[in-house]
PDB file of C-alpha atoms in Angstrom:
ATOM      1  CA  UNK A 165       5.973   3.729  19.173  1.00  0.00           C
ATOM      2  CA  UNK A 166       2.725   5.341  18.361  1.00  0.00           C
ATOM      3  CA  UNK A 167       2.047   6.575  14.621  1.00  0.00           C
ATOM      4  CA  UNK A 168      -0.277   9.114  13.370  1.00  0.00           C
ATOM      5  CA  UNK A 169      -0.632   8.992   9.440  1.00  0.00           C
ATOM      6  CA  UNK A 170      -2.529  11.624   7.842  1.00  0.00           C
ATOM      7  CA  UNK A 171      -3.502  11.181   3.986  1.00  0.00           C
ATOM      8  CA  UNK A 172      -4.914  14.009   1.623  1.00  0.00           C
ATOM      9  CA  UNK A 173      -4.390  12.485  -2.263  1.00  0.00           C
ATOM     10  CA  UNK A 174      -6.194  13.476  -5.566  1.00  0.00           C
ATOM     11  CA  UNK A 175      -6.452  12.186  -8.681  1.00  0.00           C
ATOM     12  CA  UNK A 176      -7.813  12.048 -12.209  1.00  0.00           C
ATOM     13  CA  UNK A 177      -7.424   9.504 -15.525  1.00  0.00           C
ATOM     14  CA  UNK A 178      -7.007  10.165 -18.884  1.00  0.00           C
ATOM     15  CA  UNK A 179      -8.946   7.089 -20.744  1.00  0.00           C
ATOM     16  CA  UNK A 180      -8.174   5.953 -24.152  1.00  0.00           C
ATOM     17  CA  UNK A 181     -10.708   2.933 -25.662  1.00  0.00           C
ATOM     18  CA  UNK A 182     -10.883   1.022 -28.765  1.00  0.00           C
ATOM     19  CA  UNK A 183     -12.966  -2.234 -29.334  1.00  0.00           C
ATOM     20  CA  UNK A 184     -12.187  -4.594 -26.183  1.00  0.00           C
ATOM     21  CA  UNK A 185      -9.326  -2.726 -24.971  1.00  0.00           C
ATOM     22  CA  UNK A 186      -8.925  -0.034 -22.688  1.00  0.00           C
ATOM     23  CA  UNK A 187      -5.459   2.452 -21.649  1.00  0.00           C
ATOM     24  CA  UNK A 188      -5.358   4.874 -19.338  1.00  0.00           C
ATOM     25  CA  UNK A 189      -2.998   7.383 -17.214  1.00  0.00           C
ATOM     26  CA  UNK A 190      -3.828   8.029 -13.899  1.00  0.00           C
ATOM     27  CA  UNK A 191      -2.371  10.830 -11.249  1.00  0.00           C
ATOM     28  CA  UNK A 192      -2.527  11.211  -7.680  1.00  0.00           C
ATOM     29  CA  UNK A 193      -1.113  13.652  -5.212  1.00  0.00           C
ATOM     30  CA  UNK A 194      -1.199  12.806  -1.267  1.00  0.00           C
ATOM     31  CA  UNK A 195       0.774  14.159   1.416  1.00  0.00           C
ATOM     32  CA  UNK A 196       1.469  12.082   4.222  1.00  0.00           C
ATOM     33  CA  UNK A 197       2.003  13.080   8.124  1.00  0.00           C
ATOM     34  CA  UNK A 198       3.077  10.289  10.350  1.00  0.00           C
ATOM     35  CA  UNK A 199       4.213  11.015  14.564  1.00  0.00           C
ATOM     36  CA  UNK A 200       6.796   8.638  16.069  1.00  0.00           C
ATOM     37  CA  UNK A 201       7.784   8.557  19.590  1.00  0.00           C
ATOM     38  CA  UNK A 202      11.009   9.783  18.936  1.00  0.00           C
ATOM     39  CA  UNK A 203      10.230  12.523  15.672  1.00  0.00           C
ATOM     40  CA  UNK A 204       7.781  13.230  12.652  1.00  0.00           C
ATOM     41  CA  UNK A 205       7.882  12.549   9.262  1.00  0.00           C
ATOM     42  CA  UNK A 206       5.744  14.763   6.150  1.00  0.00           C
ATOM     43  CA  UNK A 207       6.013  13.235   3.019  1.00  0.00           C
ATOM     44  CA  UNK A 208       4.956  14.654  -0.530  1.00  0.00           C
ATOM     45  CA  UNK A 209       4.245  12.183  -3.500  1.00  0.00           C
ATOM     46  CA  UNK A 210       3.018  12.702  -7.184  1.00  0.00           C
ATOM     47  CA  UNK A 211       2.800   9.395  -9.074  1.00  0.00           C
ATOM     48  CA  UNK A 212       1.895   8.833 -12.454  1.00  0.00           C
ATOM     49  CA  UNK A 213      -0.060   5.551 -12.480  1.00  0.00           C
ATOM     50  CA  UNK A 214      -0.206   4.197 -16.659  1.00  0.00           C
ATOM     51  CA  UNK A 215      -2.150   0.999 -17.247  1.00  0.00           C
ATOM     52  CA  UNK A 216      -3.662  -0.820 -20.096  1.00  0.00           C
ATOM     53  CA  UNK A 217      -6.838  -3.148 -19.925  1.00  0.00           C
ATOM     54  CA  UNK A 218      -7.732  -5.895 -22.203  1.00  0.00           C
ATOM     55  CA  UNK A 219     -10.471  -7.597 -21.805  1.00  0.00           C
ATOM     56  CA  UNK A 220      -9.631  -9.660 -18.119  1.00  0.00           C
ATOM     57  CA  UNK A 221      -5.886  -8.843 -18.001  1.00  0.00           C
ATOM     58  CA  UNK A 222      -4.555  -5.494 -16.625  1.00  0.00           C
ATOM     59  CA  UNK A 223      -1.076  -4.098 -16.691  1.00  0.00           C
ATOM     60  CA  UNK A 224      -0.152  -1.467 -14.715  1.00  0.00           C
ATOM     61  CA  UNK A 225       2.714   0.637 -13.485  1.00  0.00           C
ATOM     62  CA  UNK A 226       3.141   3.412 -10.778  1.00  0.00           C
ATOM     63  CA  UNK A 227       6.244   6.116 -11.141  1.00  0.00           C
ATOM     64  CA  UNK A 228       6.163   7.857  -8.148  1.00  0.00           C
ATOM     65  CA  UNK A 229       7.916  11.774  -7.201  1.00  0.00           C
ATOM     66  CA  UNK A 230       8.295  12.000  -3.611  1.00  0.00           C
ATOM     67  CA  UNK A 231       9.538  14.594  -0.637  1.00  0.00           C
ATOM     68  CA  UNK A 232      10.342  13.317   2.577  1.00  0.00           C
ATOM     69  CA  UNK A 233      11.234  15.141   5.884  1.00  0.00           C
ATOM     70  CA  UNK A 234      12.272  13.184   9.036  1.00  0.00           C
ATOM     71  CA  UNK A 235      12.883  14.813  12.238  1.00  0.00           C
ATOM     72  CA  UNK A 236      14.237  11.632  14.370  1.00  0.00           C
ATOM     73  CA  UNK A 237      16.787   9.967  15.262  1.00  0.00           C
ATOM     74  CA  UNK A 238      14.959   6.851  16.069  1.00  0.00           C
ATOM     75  CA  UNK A 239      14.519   3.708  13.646  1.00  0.00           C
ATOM     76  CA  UNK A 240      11.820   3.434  10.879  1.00  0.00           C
ATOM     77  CA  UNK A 241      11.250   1.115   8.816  1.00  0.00           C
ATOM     78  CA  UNK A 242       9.924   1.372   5.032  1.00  0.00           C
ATOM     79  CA  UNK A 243       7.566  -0.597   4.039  1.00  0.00           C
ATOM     80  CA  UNK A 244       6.705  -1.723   0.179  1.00  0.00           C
ATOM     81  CA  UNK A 245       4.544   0.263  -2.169  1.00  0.00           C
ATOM     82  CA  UNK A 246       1.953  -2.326  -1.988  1.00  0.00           C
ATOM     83  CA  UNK A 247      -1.431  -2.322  -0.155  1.00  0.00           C
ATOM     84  CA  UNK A 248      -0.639  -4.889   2.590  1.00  0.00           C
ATOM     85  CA  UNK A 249       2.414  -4.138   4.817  1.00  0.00           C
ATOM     86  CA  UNK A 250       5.894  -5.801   3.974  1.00  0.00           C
ATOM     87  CA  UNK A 251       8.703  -5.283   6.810  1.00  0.00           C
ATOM     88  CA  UNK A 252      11.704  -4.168   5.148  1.00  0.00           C
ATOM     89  CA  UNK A 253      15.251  -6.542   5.441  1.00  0.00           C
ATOM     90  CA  UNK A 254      16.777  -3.725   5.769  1.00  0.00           C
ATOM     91  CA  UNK A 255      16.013  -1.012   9.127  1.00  0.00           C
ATOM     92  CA  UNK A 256      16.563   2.610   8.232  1.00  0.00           C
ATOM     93  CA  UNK A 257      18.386   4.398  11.049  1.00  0.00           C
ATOM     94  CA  UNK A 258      18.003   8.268  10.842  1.00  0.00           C
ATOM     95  CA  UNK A 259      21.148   9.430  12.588  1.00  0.00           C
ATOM     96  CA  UNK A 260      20.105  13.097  11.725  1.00  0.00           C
ATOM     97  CA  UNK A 261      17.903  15.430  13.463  1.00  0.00           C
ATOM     98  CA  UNK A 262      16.631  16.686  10.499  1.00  0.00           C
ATOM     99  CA  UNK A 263      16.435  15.359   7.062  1.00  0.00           C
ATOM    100  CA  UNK A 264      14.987  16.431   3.532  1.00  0.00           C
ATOM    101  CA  UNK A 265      15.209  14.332   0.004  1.00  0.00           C
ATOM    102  CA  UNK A 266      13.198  14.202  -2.803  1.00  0.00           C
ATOM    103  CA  UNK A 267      13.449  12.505  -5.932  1.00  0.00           C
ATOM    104  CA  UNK A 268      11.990   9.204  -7.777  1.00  0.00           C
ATOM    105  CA  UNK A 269      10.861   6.278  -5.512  1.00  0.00           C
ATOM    106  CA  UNK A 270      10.633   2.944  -6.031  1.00  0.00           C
ATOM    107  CA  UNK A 271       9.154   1.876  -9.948  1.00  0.00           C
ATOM    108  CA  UNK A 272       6.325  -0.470  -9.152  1.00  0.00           C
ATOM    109  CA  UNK A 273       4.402  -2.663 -12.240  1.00  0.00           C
ATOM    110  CA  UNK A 274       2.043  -5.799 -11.953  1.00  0.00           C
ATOM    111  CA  UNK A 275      -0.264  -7.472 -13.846  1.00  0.00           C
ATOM    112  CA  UNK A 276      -3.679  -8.929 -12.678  1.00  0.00           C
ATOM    113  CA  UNK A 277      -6.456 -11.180 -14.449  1.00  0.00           C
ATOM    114  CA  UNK A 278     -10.224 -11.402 -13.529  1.00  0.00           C
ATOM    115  CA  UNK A 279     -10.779 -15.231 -13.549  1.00  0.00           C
ATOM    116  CA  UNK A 280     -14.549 -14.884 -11.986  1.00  0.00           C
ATOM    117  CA  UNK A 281     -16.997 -12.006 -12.563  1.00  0.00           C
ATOM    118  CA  UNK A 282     -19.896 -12.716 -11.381  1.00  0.00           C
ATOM    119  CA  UNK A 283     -23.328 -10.617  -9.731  1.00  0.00           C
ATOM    120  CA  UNK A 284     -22.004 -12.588  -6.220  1.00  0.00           C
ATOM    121  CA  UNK A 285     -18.537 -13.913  -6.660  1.00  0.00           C
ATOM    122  CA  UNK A 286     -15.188 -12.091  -7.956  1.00  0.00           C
ATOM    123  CA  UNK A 287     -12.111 -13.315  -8.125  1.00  0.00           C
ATOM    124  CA  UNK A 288      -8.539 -11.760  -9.183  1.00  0.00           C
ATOM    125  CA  UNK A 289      -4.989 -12.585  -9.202  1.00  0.00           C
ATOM    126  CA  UNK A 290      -1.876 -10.560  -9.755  1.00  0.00           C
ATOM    127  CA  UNK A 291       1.668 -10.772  -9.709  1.00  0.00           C
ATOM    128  CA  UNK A 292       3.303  -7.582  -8.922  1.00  0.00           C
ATOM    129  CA  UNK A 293       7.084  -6.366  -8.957  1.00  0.00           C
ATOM    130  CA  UNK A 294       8.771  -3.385  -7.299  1.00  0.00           C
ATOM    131  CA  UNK A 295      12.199  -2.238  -8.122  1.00  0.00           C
ATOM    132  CA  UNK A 296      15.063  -0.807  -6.174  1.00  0.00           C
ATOM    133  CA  UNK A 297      15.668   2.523  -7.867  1.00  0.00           C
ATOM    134  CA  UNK A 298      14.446   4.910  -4.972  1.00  0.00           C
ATOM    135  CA  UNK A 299      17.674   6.081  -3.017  1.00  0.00           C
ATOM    136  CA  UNK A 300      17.123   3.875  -0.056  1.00  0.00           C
ATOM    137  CA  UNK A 301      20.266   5.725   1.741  1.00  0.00           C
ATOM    138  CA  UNK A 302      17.356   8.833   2.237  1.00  0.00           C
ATOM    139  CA  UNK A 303      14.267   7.447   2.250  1.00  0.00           C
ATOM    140  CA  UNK A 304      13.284   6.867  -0.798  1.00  0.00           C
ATOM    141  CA  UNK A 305      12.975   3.422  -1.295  1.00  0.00           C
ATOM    142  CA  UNK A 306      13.398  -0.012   0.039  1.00  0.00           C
ATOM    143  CA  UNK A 307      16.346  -1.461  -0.656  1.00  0.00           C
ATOM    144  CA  UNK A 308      14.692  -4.601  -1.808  1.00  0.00           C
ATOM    145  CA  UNK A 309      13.628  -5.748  -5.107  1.00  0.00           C
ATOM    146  CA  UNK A 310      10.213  -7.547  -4.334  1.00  0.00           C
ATOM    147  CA  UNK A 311       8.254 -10.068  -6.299  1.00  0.00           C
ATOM    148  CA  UNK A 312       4.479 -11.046  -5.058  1.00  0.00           C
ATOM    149  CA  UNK A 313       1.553 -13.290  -6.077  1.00  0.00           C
ATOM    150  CA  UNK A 314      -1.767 -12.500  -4.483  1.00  0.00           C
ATOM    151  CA  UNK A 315      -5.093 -14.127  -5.241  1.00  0.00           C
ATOM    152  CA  UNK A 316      -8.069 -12.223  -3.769  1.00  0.00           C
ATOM    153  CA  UNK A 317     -11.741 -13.280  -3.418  1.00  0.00           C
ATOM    154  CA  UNK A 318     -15.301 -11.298  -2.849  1.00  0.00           C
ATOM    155  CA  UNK A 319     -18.632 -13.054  -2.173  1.00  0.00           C
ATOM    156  CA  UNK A 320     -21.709 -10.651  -2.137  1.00  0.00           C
ATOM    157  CA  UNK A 321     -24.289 -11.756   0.282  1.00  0.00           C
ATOM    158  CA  UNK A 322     -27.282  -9.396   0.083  1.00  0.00           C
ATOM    159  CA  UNK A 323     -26.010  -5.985   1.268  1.00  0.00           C
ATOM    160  CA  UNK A 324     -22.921  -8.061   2.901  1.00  0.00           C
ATOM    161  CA  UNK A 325     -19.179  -8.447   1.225  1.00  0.00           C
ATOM    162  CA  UNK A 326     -17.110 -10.718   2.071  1.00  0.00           C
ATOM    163  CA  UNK A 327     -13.550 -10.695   1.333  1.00  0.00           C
ATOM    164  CA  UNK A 328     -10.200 -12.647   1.557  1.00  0.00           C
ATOM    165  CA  UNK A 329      -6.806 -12.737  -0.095  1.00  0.00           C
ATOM    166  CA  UNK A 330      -3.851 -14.438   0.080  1.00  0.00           C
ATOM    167  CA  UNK A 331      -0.489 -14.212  -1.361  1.00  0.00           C
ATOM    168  CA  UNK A 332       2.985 -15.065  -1.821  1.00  0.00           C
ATOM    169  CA  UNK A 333       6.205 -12.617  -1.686  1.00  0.00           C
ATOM    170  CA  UNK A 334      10.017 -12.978  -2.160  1.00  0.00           C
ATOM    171  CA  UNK A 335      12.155 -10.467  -1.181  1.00  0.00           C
ATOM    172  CA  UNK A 336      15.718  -9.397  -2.510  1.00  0.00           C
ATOM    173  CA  UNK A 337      17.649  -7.270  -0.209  1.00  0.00           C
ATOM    174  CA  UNK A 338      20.433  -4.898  -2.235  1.00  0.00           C
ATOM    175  CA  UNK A 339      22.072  -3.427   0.123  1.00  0.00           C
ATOM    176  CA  UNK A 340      25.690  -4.767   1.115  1.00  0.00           C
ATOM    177  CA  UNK A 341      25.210  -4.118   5.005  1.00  0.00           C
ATOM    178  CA  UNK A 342      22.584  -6.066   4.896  1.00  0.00           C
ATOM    179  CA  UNK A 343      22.812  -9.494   6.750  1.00  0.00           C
ATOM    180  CA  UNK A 344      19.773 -11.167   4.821  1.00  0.00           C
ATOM    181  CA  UNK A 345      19.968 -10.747   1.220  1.00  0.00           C
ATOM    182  CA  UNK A 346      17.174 -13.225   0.348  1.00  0.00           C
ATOM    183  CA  UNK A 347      13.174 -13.365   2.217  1.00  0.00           C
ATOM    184  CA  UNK A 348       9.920 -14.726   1.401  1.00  0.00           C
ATOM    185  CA  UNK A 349       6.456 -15.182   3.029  1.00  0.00           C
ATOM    186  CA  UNK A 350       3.141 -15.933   3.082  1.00  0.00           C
ATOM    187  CA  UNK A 351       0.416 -13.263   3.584  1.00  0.00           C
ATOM    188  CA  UNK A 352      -3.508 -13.224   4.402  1.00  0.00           C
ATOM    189  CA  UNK A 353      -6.467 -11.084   5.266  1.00  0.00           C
ATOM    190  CA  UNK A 354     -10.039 -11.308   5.649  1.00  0.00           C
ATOM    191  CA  UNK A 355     -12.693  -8.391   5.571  1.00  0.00           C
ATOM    192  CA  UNK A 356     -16.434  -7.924   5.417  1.00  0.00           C
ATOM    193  CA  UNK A 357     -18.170  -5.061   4.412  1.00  0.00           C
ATOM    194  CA  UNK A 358     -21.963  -3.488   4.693  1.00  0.00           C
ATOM    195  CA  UNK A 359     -23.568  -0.099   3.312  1.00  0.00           C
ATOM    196  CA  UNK A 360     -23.834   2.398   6.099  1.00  0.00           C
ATOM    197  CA  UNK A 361     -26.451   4.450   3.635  1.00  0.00           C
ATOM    198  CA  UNK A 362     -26.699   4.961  -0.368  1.00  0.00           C
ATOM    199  CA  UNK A 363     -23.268   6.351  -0.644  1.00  0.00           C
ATOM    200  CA  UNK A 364     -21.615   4.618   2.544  1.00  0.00           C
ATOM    201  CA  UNK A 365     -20.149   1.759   3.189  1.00  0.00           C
ATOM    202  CA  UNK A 366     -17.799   0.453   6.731  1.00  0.00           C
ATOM    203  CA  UNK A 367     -15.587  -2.366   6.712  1.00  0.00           C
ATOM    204  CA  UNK A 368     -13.412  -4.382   8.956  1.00  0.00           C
ATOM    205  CA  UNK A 369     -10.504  -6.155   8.064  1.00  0.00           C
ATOM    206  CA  UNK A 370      -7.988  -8.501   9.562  1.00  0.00           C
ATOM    207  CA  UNK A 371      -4.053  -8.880   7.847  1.00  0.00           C
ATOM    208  CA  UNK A 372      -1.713 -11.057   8.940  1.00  0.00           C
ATOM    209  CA  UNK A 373       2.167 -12.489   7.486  1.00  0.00           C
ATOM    210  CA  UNK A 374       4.568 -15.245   8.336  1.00  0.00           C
ATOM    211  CA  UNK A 375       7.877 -13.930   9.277  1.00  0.00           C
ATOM    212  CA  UNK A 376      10.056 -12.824   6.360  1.00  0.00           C
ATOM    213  CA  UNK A 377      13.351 -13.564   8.305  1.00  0.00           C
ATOM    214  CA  UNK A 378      14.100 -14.721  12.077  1.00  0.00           C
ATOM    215  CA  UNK A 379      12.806 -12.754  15.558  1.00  0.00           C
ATOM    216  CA  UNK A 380      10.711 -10.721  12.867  1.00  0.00           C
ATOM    217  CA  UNK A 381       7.855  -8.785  14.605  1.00  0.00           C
ATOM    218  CA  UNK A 382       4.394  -9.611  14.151  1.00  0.00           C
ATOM    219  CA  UNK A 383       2.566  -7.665  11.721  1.00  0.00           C
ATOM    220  CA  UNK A 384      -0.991  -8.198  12.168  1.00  0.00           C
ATOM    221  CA  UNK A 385      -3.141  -5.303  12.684  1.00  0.00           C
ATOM    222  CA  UNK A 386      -6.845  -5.392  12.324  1.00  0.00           C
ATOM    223  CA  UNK A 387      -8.179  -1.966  10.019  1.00  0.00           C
ATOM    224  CA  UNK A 388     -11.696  -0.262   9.933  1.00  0.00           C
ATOM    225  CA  UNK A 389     -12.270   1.724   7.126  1.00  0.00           C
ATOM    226  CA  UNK A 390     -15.446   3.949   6.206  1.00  0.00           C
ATOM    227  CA  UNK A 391     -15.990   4.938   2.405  1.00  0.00           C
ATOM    228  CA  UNK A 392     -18.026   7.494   1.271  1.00  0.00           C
ATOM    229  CA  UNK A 393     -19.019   9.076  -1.802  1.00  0.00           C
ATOM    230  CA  UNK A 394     -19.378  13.043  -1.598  1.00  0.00           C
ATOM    231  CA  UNK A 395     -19.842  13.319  -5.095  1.00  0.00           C
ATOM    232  CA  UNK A 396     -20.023  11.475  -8.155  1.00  0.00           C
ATOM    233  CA  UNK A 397     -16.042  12.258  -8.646  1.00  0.00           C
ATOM    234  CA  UNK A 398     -15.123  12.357  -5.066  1.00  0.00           C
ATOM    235  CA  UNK A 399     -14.456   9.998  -3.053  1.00  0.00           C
ATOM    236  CA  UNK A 400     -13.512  10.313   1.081  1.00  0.00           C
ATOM    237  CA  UNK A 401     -12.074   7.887   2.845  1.00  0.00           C
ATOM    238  CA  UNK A 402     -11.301   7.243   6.762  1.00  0.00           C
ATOM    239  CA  UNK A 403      -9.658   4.550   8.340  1.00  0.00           C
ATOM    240  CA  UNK A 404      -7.905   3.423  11.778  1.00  0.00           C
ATOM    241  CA  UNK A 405      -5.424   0.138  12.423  1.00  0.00           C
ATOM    242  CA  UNK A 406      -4.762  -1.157  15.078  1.00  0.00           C
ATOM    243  CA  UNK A 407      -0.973  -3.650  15.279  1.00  0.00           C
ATOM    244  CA  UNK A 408      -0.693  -6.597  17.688  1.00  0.00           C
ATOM    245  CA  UNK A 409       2.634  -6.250  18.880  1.00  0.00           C
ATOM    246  CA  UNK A 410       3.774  -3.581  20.653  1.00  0.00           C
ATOM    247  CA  UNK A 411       7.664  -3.119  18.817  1.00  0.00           C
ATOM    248  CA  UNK A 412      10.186   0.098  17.377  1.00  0.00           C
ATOM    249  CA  UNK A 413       9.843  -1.345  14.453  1.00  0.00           C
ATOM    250  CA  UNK A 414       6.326  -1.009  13.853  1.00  0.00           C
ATOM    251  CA  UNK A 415       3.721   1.503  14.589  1.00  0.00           C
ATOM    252  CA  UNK A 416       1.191   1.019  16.992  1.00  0.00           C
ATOM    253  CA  UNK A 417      -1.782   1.954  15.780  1.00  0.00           C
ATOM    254  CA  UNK A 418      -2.323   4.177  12.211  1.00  0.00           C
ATOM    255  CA  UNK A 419      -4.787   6.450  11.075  1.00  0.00           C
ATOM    256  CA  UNK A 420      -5.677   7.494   7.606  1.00  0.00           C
ATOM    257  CA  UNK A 421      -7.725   9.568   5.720  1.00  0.00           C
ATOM    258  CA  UNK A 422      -7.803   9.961   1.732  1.00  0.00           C
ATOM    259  CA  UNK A 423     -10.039  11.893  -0.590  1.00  0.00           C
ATOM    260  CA  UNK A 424      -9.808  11.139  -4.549  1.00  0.00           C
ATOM    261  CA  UNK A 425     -11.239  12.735  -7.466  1.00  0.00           C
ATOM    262  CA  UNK A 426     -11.401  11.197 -10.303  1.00  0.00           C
ATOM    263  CA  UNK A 427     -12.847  12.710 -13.865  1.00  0.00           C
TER     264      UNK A 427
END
């Protein structure tokens, strides 16, 4: 199964500050294409991202609008609303050949703290929770209530950065057809980084998983990802990923390309 993801997303903040704290409401809009072997799915999603900084701790939130239309009548899966991939317990079968929802996905908050900030070495961890509230029946959420840890690491060498992470994640499946309620895993990736010119940079990364629950597919995929500045408030982003295993219940290969503005 081969899957072509197209992103176009924009965004802005509204900042409040007072002494050493800092609170702020972000949007974003991005529409989403994405070509299966068996159909094509266009998605439309307005999220309202609130957060509040203090000092080295960050809490956040993300309360997300979507539109989805599927027409297949093969098996996709949904992944979490986080930024690595997380196969679902649950498969969703569309039966129909054509399908429309809309309506509130899955409620996502998380807090993070900056242990090390430093010219060469950063390091942050989080612990982030998504809920179950999306109607996971038409594609708007998981099914799963998900609970992760993640510590990740950047070492500045000259004009290279180096990255890594690595996490933890349990998984609660709602849904009474389900055959595993309960999941967890490990996760990793590496990445490194250089400045193509003053406004550039390319990366490559590498993310792997262990297996949430038995015969799952591997997920690893390796990602390269260019990042440019067009101007000072927009940002452009284009990146391709390639997955190891060739399975239904994972994409192939992805593309993606995302341009932000932020005031």
């Amino acid at each position: 199964m081969r899957i072509w993801l197209f992103t176009l997303g924009l965004s802005s903040s509204l900042v409040y500050g007072q002494d050493d704290g800092l609170a702020g409401i972000d949007w974003s809009s991005q529409y989403h294409q994405q070509q299966f072997s068996q159909g094509d799915h266009q998605s439309l999603k307005i999220a309202l991202q609130p957060w509040l900084m203090w000092r080295d701790w960050q809490l956040y939130a993300e309360l997300a609008y979507e539109y989805h239309h599927y027409t297949s009548s093969d098996i996709i899966n949904r992944n979490g609303r986080l930024v690595r991939l997380l196969p679902r317990l649950n498969k969703t079968k569309i039966v129909y050949s054509e399908l429309d929802s809309e309506g509130m996905g899955d409620i996502a908050v998380g807090l993070s703290y900056r242990l090390i900030h430093h010219e060469q070495v950063n390091s942050l961890w989080s612990l982030d929770y998504k809920h179950d509230n999306g109607d996971f029946a038409i594609g708007l959420g998981t099914g799963s209530q998900d609970l992760s840890l993640q510590s990740v690491w950047q070492y500045q060498q000259q004009a290279w950065r180096w990255q890594a992470h690595i996490g933890y994640s349990t998984i609660h499946s709602t849904q009474a057809a389900s055959l595993n309620t309960e999941a967890s895993m490990y996760f990793w990736g590496v990445g490194l980084q250089h400045p193509l010119a003053e406004y550039s940079t390319i990366g490559l990364f590498y993310n792997d998983q262990s297996a949430p629950y038995r015969n799952a597919p591997d997920p690893s995929y390796w990602r390269l990802q260019l990042n440019t500045q067009v101007h000072e408030q927009l940002q452009l982003l284009i990146a391709h990923s390639q997955y190891q295993t060739e399975t239904p219940d994972l994409p192939s290969s992805e593309q993606k390309i995302a341009l932000s503005w932020v005031w």
